[in-house]
Coordinates of C-alpha atoms in Angstrom, one line a residue:
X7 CA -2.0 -6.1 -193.5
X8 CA -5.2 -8.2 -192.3
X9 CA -8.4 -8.4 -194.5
X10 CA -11.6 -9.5 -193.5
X11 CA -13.4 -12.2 -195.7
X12 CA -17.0 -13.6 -196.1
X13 CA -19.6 -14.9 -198.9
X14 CA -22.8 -13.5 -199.6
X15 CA -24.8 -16.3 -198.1
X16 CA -23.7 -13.6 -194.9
X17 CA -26.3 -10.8 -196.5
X18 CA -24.5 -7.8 -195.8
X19 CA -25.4 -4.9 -197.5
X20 CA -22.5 -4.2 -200.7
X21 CA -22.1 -0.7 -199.3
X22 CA -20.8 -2.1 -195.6
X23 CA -18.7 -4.8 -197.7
X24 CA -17.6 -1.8 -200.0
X25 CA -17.0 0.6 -196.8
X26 CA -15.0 -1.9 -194.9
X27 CA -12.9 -3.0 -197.5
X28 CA -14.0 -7.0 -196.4
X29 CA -13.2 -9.1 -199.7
X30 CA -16.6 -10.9 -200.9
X31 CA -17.0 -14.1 -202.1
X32 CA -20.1 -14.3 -204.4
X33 CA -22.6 -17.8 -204.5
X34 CA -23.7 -18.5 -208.0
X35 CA -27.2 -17.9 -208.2
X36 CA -29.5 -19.7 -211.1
X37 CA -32.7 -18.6 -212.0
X38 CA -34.3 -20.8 -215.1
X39 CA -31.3 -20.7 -217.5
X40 CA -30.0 -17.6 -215.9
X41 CA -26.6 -17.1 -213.7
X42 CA -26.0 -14.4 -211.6
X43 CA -23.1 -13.3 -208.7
X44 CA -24.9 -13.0 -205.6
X45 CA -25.2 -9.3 -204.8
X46 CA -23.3 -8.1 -207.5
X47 CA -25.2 -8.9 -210.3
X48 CA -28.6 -9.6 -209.0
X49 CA -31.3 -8.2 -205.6
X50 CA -33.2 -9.8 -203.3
X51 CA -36.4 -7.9 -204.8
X52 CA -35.7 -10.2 -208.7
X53 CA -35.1 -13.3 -206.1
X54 CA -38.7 -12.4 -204.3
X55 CA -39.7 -12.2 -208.2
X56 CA -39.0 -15.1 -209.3
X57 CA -40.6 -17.4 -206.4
X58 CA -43.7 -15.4 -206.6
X59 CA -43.8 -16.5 -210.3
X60 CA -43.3 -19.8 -209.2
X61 CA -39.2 -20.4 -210.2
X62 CA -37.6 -21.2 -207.2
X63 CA -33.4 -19.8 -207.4
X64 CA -30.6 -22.8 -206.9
X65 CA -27.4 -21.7 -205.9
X66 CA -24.1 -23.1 -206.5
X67 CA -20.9 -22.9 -203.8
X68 CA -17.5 -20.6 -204.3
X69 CA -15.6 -22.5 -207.1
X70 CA -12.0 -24.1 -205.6
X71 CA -10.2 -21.5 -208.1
X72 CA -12.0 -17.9 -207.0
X73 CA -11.0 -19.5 -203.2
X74 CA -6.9 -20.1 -204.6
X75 CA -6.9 -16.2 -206.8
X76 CA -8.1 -14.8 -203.6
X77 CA -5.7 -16.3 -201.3
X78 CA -2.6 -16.2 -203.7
X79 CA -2.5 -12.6 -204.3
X80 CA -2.6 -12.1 -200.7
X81 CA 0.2 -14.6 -200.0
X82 CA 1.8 -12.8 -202.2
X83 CA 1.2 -9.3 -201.0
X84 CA 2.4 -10.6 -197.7
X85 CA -1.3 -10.0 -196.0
X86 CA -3.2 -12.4 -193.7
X87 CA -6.7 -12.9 -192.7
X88 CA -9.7 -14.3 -191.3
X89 CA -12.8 -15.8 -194.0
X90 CA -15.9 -16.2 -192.0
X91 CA -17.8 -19.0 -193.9
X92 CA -21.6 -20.1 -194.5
X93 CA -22.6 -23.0 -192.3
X94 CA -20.5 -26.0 -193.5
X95 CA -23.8 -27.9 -192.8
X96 CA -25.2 -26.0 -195.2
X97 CA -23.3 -25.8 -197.8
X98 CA -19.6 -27.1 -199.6
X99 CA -18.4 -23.5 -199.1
X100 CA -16.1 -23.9 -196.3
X101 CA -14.8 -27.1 -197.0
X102 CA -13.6 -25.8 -200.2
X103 CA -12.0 -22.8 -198.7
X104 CA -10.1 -25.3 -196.6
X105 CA -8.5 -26.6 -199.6
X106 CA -8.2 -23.4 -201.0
X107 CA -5.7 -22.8 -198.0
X108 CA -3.9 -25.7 -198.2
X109 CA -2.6 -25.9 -202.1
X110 CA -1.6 -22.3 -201.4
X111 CA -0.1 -22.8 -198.5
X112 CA 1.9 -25.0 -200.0
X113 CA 3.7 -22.5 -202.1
X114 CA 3.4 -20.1 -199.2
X115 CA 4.2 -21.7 -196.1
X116 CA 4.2 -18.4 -194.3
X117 CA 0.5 -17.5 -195.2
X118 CA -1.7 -17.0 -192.2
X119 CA -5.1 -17.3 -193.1
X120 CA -7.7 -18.4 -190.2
X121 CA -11.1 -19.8 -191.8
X122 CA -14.0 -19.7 -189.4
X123 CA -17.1 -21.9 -189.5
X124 CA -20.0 -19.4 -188.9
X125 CA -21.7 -22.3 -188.1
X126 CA -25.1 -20.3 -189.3
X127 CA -26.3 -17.7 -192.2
X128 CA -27.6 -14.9 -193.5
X129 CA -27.4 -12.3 -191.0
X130 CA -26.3 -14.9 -188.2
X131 CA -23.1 -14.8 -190.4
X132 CA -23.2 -11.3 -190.9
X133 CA -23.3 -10.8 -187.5
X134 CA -19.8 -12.5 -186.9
X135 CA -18.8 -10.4 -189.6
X136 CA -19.6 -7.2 -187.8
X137 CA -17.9 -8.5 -185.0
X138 CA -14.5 -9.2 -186.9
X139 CA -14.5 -5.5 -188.4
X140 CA -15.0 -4.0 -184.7
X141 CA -12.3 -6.2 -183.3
X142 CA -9.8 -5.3 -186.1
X143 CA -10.9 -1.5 -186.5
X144 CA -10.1 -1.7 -182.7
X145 CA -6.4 -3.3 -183.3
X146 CA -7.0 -6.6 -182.1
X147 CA -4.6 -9.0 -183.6
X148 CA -5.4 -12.6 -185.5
X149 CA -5.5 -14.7 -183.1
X150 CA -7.5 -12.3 -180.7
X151 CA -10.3 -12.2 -183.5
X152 CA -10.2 -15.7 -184.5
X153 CA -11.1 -16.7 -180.5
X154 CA -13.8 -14.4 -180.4
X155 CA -15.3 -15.3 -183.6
X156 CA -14.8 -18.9 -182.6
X157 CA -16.8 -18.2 -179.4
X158 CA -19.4 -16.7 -180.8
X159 CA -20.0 -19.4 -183.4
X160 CA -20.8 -21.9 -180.6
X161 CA -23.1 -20.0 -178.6
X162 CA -25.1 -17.7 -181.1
X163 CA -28.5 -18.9 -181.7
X164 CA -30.8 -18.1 -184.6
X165 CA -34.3 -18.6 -184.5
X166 CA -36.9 -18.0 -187.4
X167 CA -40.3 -18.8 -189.5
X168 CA -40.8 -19.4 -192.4
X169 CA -44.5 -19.4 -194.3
X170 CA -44.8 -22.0 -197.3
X171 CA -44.2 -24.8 -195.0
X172 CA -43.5 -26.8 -198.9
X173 CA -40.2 -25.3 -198.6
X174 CA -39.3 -27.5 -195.4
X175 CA -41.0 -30.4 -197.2
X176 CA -38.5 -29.9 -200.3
X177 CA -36.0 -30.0 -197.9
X178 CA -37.0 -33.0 -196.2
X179 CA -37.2 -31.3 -192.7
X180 CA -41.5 -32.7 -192.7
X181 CA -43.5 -34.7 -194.6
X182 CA -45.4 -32.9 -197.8
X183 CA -48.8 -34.2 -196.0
X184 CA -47.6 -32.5 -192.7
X185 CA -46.7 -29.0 -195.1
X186 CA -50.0 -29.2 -196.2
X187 CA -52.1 -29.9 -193.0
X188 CA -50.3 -27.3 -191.4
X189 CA -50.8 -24.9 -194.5
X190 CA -54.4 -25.0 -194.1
X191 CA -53.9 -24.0 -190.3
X192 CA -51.8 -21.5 -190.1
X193 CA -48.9 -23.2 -188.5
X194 CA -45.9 -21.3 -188.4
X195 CA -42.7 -23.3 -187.4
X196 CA -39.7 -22.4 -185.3
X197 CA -36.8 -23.2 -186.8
X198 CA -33.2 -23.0 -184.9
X199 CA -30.1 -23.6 -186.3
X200 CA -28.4 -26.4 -184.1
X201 CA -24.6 -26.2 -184.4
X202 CA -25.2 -25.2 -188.2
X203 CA -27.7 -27.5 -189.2
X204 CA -31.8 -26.3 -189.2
X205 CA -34.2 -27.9 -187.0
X206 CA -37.8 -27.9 -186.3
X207 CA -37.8 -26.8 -182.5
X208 CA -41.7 -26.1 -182.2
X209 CA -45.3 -25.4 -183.8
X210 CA -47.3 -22.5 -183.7
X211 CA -51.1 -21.4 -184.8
X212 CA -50.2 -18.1 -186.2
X213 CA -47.8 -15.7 -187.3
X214 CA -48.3 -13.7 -184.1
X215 CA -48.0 -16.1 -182.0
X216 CA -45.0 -17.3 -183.7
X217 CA -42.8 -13.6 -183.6
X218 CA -44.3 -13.4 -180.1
X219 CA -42.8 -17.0 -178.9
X220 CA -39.3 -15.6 -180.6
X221 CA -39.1 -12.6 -178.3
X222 CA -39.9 -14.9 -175.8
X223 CA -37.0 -17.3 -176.5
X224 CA -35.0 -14.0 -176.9
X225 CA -35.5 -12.9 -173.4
X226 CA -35.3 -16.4 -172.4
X227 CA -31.6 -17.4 -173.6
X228 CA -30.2 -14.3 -174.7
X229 CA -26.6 -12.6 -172.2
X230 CA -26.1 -9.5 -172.0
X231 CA -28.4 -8.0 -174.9
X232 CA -26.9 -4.4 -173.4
X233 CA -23.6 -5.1 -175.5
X234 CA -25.4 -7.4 -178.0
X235 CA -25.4 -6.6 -181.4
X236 CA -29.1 -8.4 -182.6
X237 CA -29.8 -9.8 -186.0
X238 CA -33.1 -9.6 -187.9
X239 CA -33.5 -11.7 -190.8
X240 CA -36.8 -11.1 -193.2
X241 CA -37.7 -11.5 -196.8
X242 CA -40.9 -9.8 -198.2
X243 CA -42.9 -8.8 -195.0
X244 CA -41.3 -5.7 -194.0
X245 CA -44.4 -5.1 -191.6
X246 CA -42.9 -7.9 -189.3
X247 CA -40.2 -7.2 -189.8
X248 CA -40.9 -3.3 -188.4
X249 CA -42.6 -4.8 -185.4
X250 CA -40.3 -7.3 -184.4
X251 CA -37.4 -4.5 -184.9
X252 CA -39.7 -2.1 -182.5
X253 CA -40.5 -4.8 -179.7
X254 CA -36.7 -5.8 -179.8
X255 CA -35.3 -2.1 -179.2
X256 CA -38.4 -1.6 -176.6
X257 CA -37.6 -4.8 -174.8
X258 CA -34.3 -5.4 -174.5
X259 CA -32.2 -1.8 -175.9
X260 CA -29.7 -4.1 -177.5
X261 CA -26.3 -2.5 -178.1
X262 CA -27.6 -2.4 -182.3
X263 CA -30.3 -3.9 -184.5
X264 CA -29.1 -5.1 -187.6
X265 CA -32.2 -6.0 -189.7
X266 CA -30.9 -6.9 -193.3
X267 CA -33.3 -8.9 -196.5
X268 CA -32.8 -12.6 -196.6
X269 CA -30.5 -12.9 -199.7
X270 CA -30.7 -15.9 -202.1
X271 CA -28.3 -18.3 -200.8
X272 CA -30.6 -18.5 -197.7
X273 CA -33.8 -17.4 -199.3
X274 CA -34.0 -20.5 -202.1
X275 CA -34.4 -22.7 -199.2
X276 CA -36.7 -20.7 -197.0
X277 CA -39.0 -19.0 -199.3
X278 CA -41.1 -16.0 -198.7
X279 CA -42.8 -14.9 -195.1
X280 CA -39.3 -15.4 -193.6
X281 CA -38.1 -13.7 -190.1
X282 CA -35.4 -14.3 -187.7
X283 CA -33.6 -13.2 -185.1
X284 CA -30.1 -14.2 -184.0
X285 CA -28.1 -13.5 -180.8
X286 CA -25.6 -14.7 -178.3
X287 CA -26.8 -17.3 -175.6
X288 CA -23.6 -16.1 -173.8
X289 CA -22.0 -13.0 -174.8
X290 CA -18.3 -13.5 -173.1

């Protein structure tokens, strides 16, 4: 038997985790004194919460030991399988998995278990997720869905805003004079993930302008949006988040939209006012 593995930082809903039978591996998140298992034991809405009251959520990596449970009792069952992983420029999470592997595999030397560097998040990740459930609910075998997953890790692209430029200043991606210059102007930025790491790739008067420059980059780079499934990442502003949908499906009739709430993993870092879009620069 093959399973399907991710974390949360992917920001699939439960119910397709649940329906798909994809194991989850939770982030810890903290809020004050407060711990909670991403998804299971706490929403996006009581994330949103808490930065609007001013508490921004930390989260902490898969612990080594969740990583060996997980992969023991399937060495022991005899199953394999394929963990798709949060950027490992963005977080522990994968490198820990990797030793995960190895100290089981040492008392299993037969267990096949392939772990995949998303090399992005939130519904960039999820995306690769989908991807692995098609190809496996269509019979592919392991090493068929490892190459594709592989593939699409180097050539999808995720692009995004964000609105509280302080959050990029925490994260020392600009100066806190340039956050609060370009606060007081409207300036949205464009931020692409760049082989798993976030970078600033332009500036932009406006939240219009920014969404409109992202469908712009979209019909720029994007291959073969026809048999594309499209991401859309966004935390509180659900009216972007409608638009962008709408152009998107208007535009381009992607094979499916997948528009799914920033979760906390990602959303501690961004803050509120945040939408994405993800996609392949080269679909095959």
């Amino acid at each position: 038997m093959m399973k399907i593995l991710c974390d949360s930082a992917s920001d699939l809903s439960l119910s397709y985790i649940e329906e798909n039978n994809i194991h989850l591996f939770p982030l810890t998140i903290s809020i004050g004194e407060d711990e909670y298992r991403d998804i299971f034991e706490i929403t996006t809405d009581k994330i949103y919460d808490s930065i609007l009251a001013g508490i921004r959520p930390k989260t902490s990596q898969v612990s080594l030991s969740e990583f060996v449970d997980q992969f023991s009792a399937m060495a022991k069952a005899g199953e394999s399988g394929i963990y798709i992983s949060l950027s490992s420029k963005l977080s522990g999470t994968h490198q820990t998995a990797l030793l995960a592997y190895r100290a089981v595999k040492e008392d299993y030397p037969d267990f096949d278990l392939r772990i995949v560097d998303s090399k992005s998040g939130s519904i960039g990740t999820g995306v690769i997720v989908i991807e692995a459930v098609d190809y496996l609910q269509a019979g592919k075998d392991l090493d068929t869905i490892e190459n594709r997953l592989l593939f699409m890790a180097d050539n999808l692209m995720t692009l995004f805003t964000i609105t509280d430029l302080n959050y990029l200043a925490e994260g020392g991606r600009i100066s806190k004079t340039s956050a609060s210059i370009g606060s007081l102007l409207q300036i949205n930025p464009v931020l692409v993930l760049v082989d798993g790491a976030v970078e600033v790739a332009e500036k932009i008067r406006g939240k219009k302008r920014v969404v409109k420059r992202i469908l712009d980059i979209l019909d720029e780079e994007a291959d073969q949006l026809s048999l594309q499934t499209v991401g859309i990442a966004y935390s509180n502003d659900l009216e972007s988040k409608e638009k962008l949908e709408a152009a998107i499906a208007d535009k381009f009739s992607p094979k499916a939209i997948v528009a799914r709430p920033v979760g906390a993993t990602i959303g501690s870092h961004t803050g509120l006012g945040t939408l994405g879009v993800t996609f392949l620069k080269k679909y095959s």
